[in-house]
Structures are given as C-alpha cells and as structure tokens.
Short mmCIF file of N, CA and C in Angstrom, two decimals:
data_model
loop_
_atom_site.label_atom_id
_atom_site.label_comp_id
_atom_site.label_asym_id
_atom_site.label_seq_id
_atom_site.Cartn_x
_atom_site.Cartn_y
_atom_site.Cartn_z
N ILE B 1399 21.11 23.59 -3.75
CA ILE B 1399 20.06 24.56 -3.47
C ILE B 1399 18.76 24.06 -4.10
N ALA B 1400 17.73 24.03 -3.30
CA ALA B 1400 16.40 23.65 -3.80
C ALA B 1400 15.60 24.93 -4.02
N PRO B 1401 14.99 25.10 -5.19
CA PRO B 1401 14.23 26.32 -5.47
C PRO B 1401 12.83 26.30 -4.84
N ARG B 1402 12.72 25.65 -3.71
CA ARG B 1402 11.44 25.51 -3.00
C ARG B 1402 11.77 25.20 -1.55
N PRO B 1403 10.78 25.31 -0.66
CA PRO B 1403 11.02 24.84 0.70
C PRO B 1403 11.45 23.37 0.64
N HIS B 1404 12.41 23.02 1.46
CA HIS B 1404 12.98 21.68 1.40
C HIS B 1404 12.90 21.01 2.76
N ASN B 1405 12.76 19.70 2.74
CA ASN B 1405 12.66 18.91 3.96
C ASN B 1405 13.81 19.19 4.93
N SER B 1406 14.99 19.42 4.42
CA SER B 1406 16.14 19.65 5.29
C SER B 1406 16.01 20.95 6.08
N GLY B 1407 15.12 21.82 5.67
CA GLY B 1407 14.92 23.09 6.38
C GLY B 1407 13.66 23.15 7.20
N HIS B 1408 12.98 22.03 7.37
CA HIS B 1408 11.72 22.05 8.13
C HIS B 1408 11.91 22.47 9.59
N TYR B 1409 13.12 22.32 10.11
CA TYR B 1409 13.36 22.77 11.49
C TYR B 1409 13.08 24.27 11.63
N THR B 1410 13.16 25.01 10.52
CA THR B 1410 12.96 26.46 10.60
C THR B 1410 11.54 26.82 11.02
N ILE B 1411 10.59 25.90 10.83
CA ILE B 1411 9.20 26.16 11.24
C ILE B 1411 9.14 26.47 12.72
N ASP B 1412 9.93 25.76 13.51
CA ASP B 1412 9.88 25.88 14.96
C ASP B 1412 11.05 26.65 15.57
N ALA B 1413 12.17 26.75 14.86
CA ALA B 1413 13.38 27.21 15.52
C ALA B 1413 13.95 28.54 15.03
N THR B 1414 13.37 29.14 13.99
CA THR B 1414 13.93 30.40 13.50
C THR B 1414 12.88 31.51 13.51
N VAL B 1415 13.35 32.72 13.46
CA VAL B 1415 12.46 33.87 13.46
C VAL B 1415 11.56 33.84 12.23
N THR B 1416 12.15 33.57 11.06
CA THR B 1416 11.39 33.49 9.81
C THR B 1416 11.63 32.13 9.18
N ASN B 1417 10.58 31.33 9.02
CA ASN B 1417 10.78 29.98 8.49
C ASN B 1417 10.93 29.99 6.97
N GLN B 1418 11.35 28.85 6.43
CA GLN B 1418 11.64 28.77 5.00
C GLN B 1418 10.42 29.01 4.12
N PHE B 1419 9.24 28.69 4.62
CA PHE B 1419 8.03 28.91 3.82
C PHE B 1419 7.74 30.40 3.68
N GLU B 1420 7.87 31.12 4.79
CA GLU B 1420 7.69 32.57 4.72
C GLU B 1420 8.78 33.22 3.87
N GLN B 1421 10.00 32.72 3.97
CA GLN B 1421 11.08 33.29 3.15
C GLN B 1421 10.75 33.16 1.66
N GLN B 1422 10.19 32.03 1.26
CA GLN B 1422 9.83 31.85 -0.14
C GLN B 1422 8.76 32.85 -0.56
N VAL B 1423 7.76 33.05 0.27
CA VAL B 1423 6.71 34.03 -0.03
C VAL B 1423 7.33 35.41 -0.17
N ARG B 1424 8.25 35.75 0.72
CA ARG B 1424 8.90 37.06 0.67
C ARG B 1424 9.64 37.24 -0.66
N VAL B 1425 10.36 36.22 -1.10
CA VAL B 1425 11.09 36.30 -2.37
C VAL B 1425 10.12 36.50 -3.52
N LEU B 1426 9.06 35.69 -3.55
CA LEU B 1426 8.09 35.77 -4.65
C LEU B 1426 7.34 37.10 -4.67
N ALA B 1427 7.18 37.70 -3.49
CA ALA B 1427 6.47 38.98 -3.41
C ALA B 1427 7.41 40.18 -3.55
N GLY B 1428 8.70 39.91 -3.75
CA GLY B 1428 9.66 41.00 -3.89
C GLY B 1428 9.97 41.71 -2.59
N LEU B 1429 9.74 41.05 -1.48
CA LEU B 1429 10.00 41.63 -0.16
C LEU B 1429 11.39 41.23 0.33
N PRO B 1430 11.96 42.00 1.24
CA PRO B 1430 13.25 41.59 1.80
C PRO B 1430 13.10 40.31 2.62
N LEU B 1431 14.16 39.54 2.67
CA LEU B 1431 14.14 38.33 3.48
C LEU B 1431 14.02 38.69 4.96
N GLY B 1432 13.38 37.80 5.71
CA GLY B 1432 13.28 37.97 7.15
C GLY B 1432 14.52 37.41 7.83
N SER B 1433 14.60 37.62 9.11
CA SER B 1433 15.72 37.12 9.90
C SER B 1433 15.69 35.59 9.93
N ALA B 1434 16.85 35.00 9.70
CA ALA B 1434 16.98 33.55 9.79
C ALA B 1434 17.58 33.14 11.13
N ARG B 1435 17.59 34.05 12.08
CA ARG B 1435 18.19 33.80 13.40
C ARG B 1435 17.46 32.68 14.12
N LEU B 1436 18.24 31.77 14.69
CA LEU B 1436 17.69 30.71 15.53
C LEU B 1436 17.26 31.31 16.87
N HIS B 1437 16.08 30.94 17.33
CA HIS B 1437 15.70 31.33 18.69
C HIS B 1437 15.83 30.15 19.64
N SER B 1438 16.22 28.99 19.10
CA SER B 1438 16.42 27.79 19.90
C SER B 1438 17.25 26.80 19.09
N SER B 1439 18.04 26.00 19.78
CA SER B 1439 18.69 24.89 19.10
C SER B 1439 17.61 23.88 18.73
N ALA B 1440 17.81 23.17 17.63
CA ALA B 1440 16.77 22.26 17.15
C ALA B 1440 17.39 21.03 16.50
N VAL B 1441 16.71 19.89 16.69
CA VAL B 1441 17.05 18.66 15.99
C VAL B 1441 15.77 18.14 15.36
N MET B 1442 15.80 17.92 14.04
CA MET B 1442 14.63 17.46 13.32
C MET B 1442 14.83 16.02 12.86
N VAL B 1443 13.77 15.21 12.96
CA VAL B 1443 13.82 13.81 12.54
C VAL B 1443 12.61 13.54 11.65
N ASN B 1444 12.87 12.95 10.48
CA ASN B 1444 11.78 12.56 9.58
C ASN B 1444 11.02 11.36 10.14
N LEU B 1445 9.72 11.34 9.92
CA LEU B 1445 8.90 10.19 10.26
C LEU B 1445 8.47 9.54 8.95
N LEU B 1446 9.05 8.39 8.67
CA LEU B 1446 8.72 7.66 7.45
C LEU B 1446 7.60 6.66 7.73
N GLY B 1447 6.98 6.18 6.70
CA GLY B 1447 5.90 5.22 6.83
C GLY B 1447 6.29 3.97 7.58
N ASP B 1448 7.58 3.68 7.62
CA ASP B 1448 8.08 2.52 8.36
C ASP B 1448 7.66 2.55 9.82
N VAL B 1449 7.54 3.75 10.38
CA VAL B 1449 7.13 3.89 11.78
C VAL B 1449 5.77 3.24 12.00
N TRP B 1450 4.90 3.32 11.01
CA TRP B 1450 3.57 2.72 11.10
C TRP B 1450 3.59 1.26 10.64
N THR B 1451 4.25 0.99 9.53
CA THR B 1451 4.18 -0.35 8.94
C THR B 1451 5.01 -1.38 9.69
N ASN B 1452 6.05 -0.95 10.40
CA ASN B 1452 6.89 -1.89 11.16
C ASN B 1452 6.43 -2.05 12.60
N SER B 1453 5.43 -1.31 13.00
CA SER B 1453 4.97 -1.32 14.39
C SER B 1453 3.96 -2.44 14.62
N LYS B 1454 4.05 -3.07 15.76
CA LYS B 1454 3.07 -4.10 16.13
C LYS B 1454 1.72 -3.48 16.45
N THR B 1455 1.73 -2.22 16.89
CA THR B 1455 0.48 -1.56 17.27
C THR B 1455 -0.13 -0.77 16.12
N LYS B 1456 0.59 -0.59 15.02
CA LYS B 1456 0.17 0.18 13.84
C LYS B 1456 0.08 1.69 14.09
N GLU B 1457 0.31 2.12 15.30
CA GLU B 1457 0.38 3.54 15.61
C GLU B 1457 1.58 3.78 16.50
N PRO B 1458 2.31 4.85 16.26
CA PRO B 1458 3.43 5.20 17.14
C PRO B 1458 2.95 5.47 18.57
N HIS B 1459 3.87 5.48 19.48
CA HIS B 1459 3.56 5.76 20.89
C HIS B 1459 3.45 7.28 21.10
N TRP B 1460 2.37 7.85 20.58
CA TRP B 1460 2.17 9.30 20.67
C TRP B 1460 2.17 9.78 22.12
N ASP B 1461 1.49 9.05 23.00
CA ASP B 1461 1.36 9.48 24.39
C ASP B 1461 2.73 9.63 25.05
N LYS B 1462 3.63 8.73 24.79
CA LYS B 1462 4.97 8.80 25.38
C LYS B 1462 5.79 9.92 24.74
N ALA B 1463 5.68 10.05 23.43
CA ALA B 1463 6.46 11.07 22.72
C ALA B 1463 6.08 12.48 23.15
N PHE B 1464 4.78 12.72 23.32
CA PHE B 1464 4.33 14.07 23.65
C PHE B 1464 4.65 14.47 25.09
N LYS B 1465 5.17 13.55 25.88
CA LYS B 1465 5.62 13.90 27.23
C LYS B 1465 6.97 14.60 27.19
N GLU B 1466 7.64 14.53 26.05
CA GLU B 1466 8.97 15.11 25.91
C GLU B 1466 8.87 16.63 25.77
N PRO B 1467 9.43 17.38 26.74
CA PRO B 1467 9.39 18.84 26.64
C PRO B 1467 10.13 19.31 25.38
N GLY B 1468 9.59 20.28 24.71
CA GLY B 1468 10.23 20.84 23.53
C GLY B 1468 9.93 20.11 22.24
N LEU B 1469 9.07 19.07 22.28
CA LEU B 1469 8.74 18.32 21.07
C LEU B 1469 7.69 19.06 20.25
N LYS B 1470 7.96 19.20 18.97
CA LYS B 1470 7.01 19.79 18.02
C LYS B 1470 6.76 18.75 16.93
N MET B 1471 5.51 18.31 16.80
CA MET B 1471 5.16 17.25 15.86
C MET B 1471 4.48 17.85 14.63
N HIS B 1472 4.86 17.36 13.47
CA HIS B 1472 4.27 17.81 12.21
C HIS B 1472 3.92 16.58 11.38
N LEU B 1473 2.64 16.28 11.26
CA LEU B 1473 2.18 15.17 10.41
C LEU B 1473 1.59 15.76 9.14
N TYR B 1474 1.84 15.13 8.02
CA TYR B 1474 1.49 15.70 6.72
C TYR B 1474 0.11 15.32 6.21
N GLY B 1475 -0.67 14.60 6.99
CA GLY B 1475 -2.04 14.29 6.61
C GLY B 1475 -2.19 13.24 5.53
N LYS B 1476 -1.18 12.45 5.33
CA LYS B 1476 -1.25 11.39 4.32
C LYS B 1476 -2.05 10.23 4.89
N HIS B 1477 -2.91 9.65 4.07
CA HIS B 1477 -3.82 8.61 4.53
C HIS B 1477 -3.20 7.22 4.57
N GLU B 1478 -2.21 6.98 3.73
CA GLU B 1478 -1.63 5.64 3.65
C GLU B 1478 -0.14 5.68 3.96
N ALA B 1479 0.26 4.90 4.94
CA ALA B 1479 1.68 4.78 5.28
C ALA B 1479 2.30 3.65 4.47
N ARG B 1480 3.44 3.95 3.85
CA ARG B 1480 4.22 2.94 3.13
C ARG B 1480 5.67 3.08 3.56
N PRO B 1481 6.41 1.99 3.58
CA PRO B 1481 7.83 2.09 3.93
C PRO B 1481 8.53 3.13 3.06
N GLY B 1482 9.29 4.00 3.69
CA GLY B 1482 10.04 5.03 2.98
C GLY B 1482 9.27 6.30 2.66
N ARG B 1483 7.96 6.30 2.81
CA ARG B 1483 7.16 7.48 2.50
C ARG B 1483 7.23 8.48 3.66
N LYS B 1484 7.51 9.73 3.34
CA LYS B 1484 7.57 10.77 4.37
C LYS B 1484 6.17 11.09 4.86
N MET B 1485 5.93 10.76 6.11
CA MET B 1485 4.61 10.96 6.72
C MET B 1485 4.57 12.20 7.61
N GLY B 1486 5.74 12.68 7.99
CA GLY B 1486 5.82 13.84 8.87
C GLY B 1486 7.23 13.98 9.40
N HIS B 1487 7.36 14.84 10.38
CA HIS B 1487 8.64 15.00 11.07
C HIS B 1487 8.36 15.54 12.46
N PHE B 1488 9.36 15.41 13.31
CA PHE B 1488 9.28 16.09 14.60
C PHE B 1488 10.56 16.86 14.81
N THR B 1489 10.44 17.91 15.58
CA THR B 1489 11.58 18.74 15.94
C THR B 1489 11.61 18.82 17.45
N VAL B 1490 12.79 18.70 18.00
CA VAL B 1490 12.96 18.89 19.44
C VAL B 1490 13.78 20.15 19.64
N LEU B 1491 13.25 21.05 20.46
CA LEU B 1491 13.90 22.32 20.76
C LEU B 1491 14.47 22.30 22.17
N ASP B 1492 15.62 22.92 22.32
CA ASP B 1492 16.21 23.11 23.64
C ASP B 1492 17.25 24.21 23.52
N GLU B 1493 17.57 24.84 24.64
CA GLU B 1493 18.61 25.87 24.61
C GLU B 1493 19.94 25.29 24.18
N LYS B 1494 20.20 24.04 24.58
CA LYS B 1494 21.48 23.40 24.26
C LYS B 1494 21.26 22.33 23.19
N LEU B 1495 22.05 22.41 22.14
CA LEU B 1495 21.94 21.46 21.03
C LEU B 1495 22.15 20.02 21.50
N GLU B 1496 23.09 19.81 22.40
CA GLU B 1496 23.38 18.46 22.87
C GLU B 1496 22.15 17.84 23.55
N ILE B 1497 21.42 18.63 24.31
CA ILE B 1497 20.23 18.13 25.00
C ILE B 1497 19.11 17.88 23.99
N ALA B 1498 18.94 18.78 23.02
CA ALA B 1498 17.93 18.57 21.97
C ALA B 1498 18.23 17.27 21.23
N PHE B 1499 19.51 17.02 20.96
CA PHE B 1499 19.90 15.79 20.26
C PHE B 1499 19.56 14.56 21.09
N GLN B 1500 19.91 14.58 22.37
CA GLN B 1500 19.61 13.45 23.26
C GLN B 1500 18.11 13.17 23.31
N LYS B 1501 17.32 14.23 23.46
CA LYS B 1501 15.86 14.07 23.51
C LYS B 1501 15.32 13.51 22.20
N ALA B 1502 15.84 14.00 21.08
CA ALA B 1502 15.39 13.50 19.77
C ALA B 1502 15.71 12.02 19.61
N MET B 1503 16.87 11.60 20.11
CA MET B 1503 17.24 10.18 20.02
C MET B 1503 16.30 9.33 20.89
N GLU B 1504 15.88 9.85 22.02
CA GLU B 1504 14.93 9.12 22.88
C GLU B 1504 13.58 8.96 22.18
N VAL B 1505 13.12 10.02 21.52
CA VAL B 1505 11.84 9.94 20.81
C VAL B 1505 11.96 8.99 19.62
N ARG B 1506 13.10 9.01 18.94
CA ARG B 1506 13.32 8.06 17.84
C ARG B 1506 13.13 6.63 18.32
N LYS B 1507 13.68 6.32 19.48
CA LYS B 1507 13.54 4.97 20.04
C LYS B 1507 12.08 4.62 20.28
N LEU B 1508 11.30 5.59 20.78
CA LEU B 1508 9.87 5.35 21.01
C LEU B 1508 9.16 4.97 19.72
N PHE B 1509 9.62 5.52 18.61
CA PHE B 1509 9.01 5.26 17.31
C PHE B 1509 9.67 4.10 16.57
N GLY B 1510 10.64 3.46 17.19
CA GLY B 1510 11.31 2.32 16.57
C GLY B 1510 12.22 2.70 15.42
N ILE B 1511 12.73 3.93 15.44
CA ILE B 1511 13.63 4.40 14.39
C ILE B 1511 15.06 4.08 14.83
N ALA B 1512 15.76 3.31 14.03
CA ALA B 1512 17.13 2.89 14.38
C ALA B 1512 18.12 4.00 14.11
#
C-alpha cells in the first residue's frame, strides 16, 4: 500500500468514476470515498525516457499513436528524457479488456517499447 497516489493506479484517471487523486483528497478532507467503479476496461503503459533516447527521430510517433481510438495520453512535463525516467503514461480504454490490451500493445510498438 502506498500512502499516496501511485503509478500503478494512474489508469483510474481515465477509467473509474473517482480517480486515485480525488480519493486522496477525500480522505484528507474527512469525506467519504467515491465510487471506484470502472466505467471502461483499461490498460495503462508507462512511457520511460527510453522512448525518446532510443528513438532515431528523438520524438515518438505521436501522429500514429493518436489515431488509436480510446487512447488517453498523459505526459508529465519533464524537460529532459533519460533512460528509465518516467516521462508519462498512456491508457487505452475499450469495453473489452482484450481489445484494450491489443490496442495498447500496438501503441507500444509505435513507441519502440519491447
């Protein structure tokens, strides 16, 4: 258990009624927790600095990735990419988990993530 919002729960930003950040505010404010119900199946993938540093173009293929229906991109605004540094994440939403997983794997390939 992490006493803070955690990377493993970032999918909640896009896929649940109440995300982990709001849940933390509710706890700190003495409010009841919100619903953690999923409104969509979701697969989240971290974007490490390797995506930028290992690329021949120095930028991921954003144009191709954003063509994927259900893609939600979250970049953390870090100025310098380094191997292993968390630069952001993306979440793919779909009614069916299997389809969200397939789409996420396709986007991973676009970013050169093995």
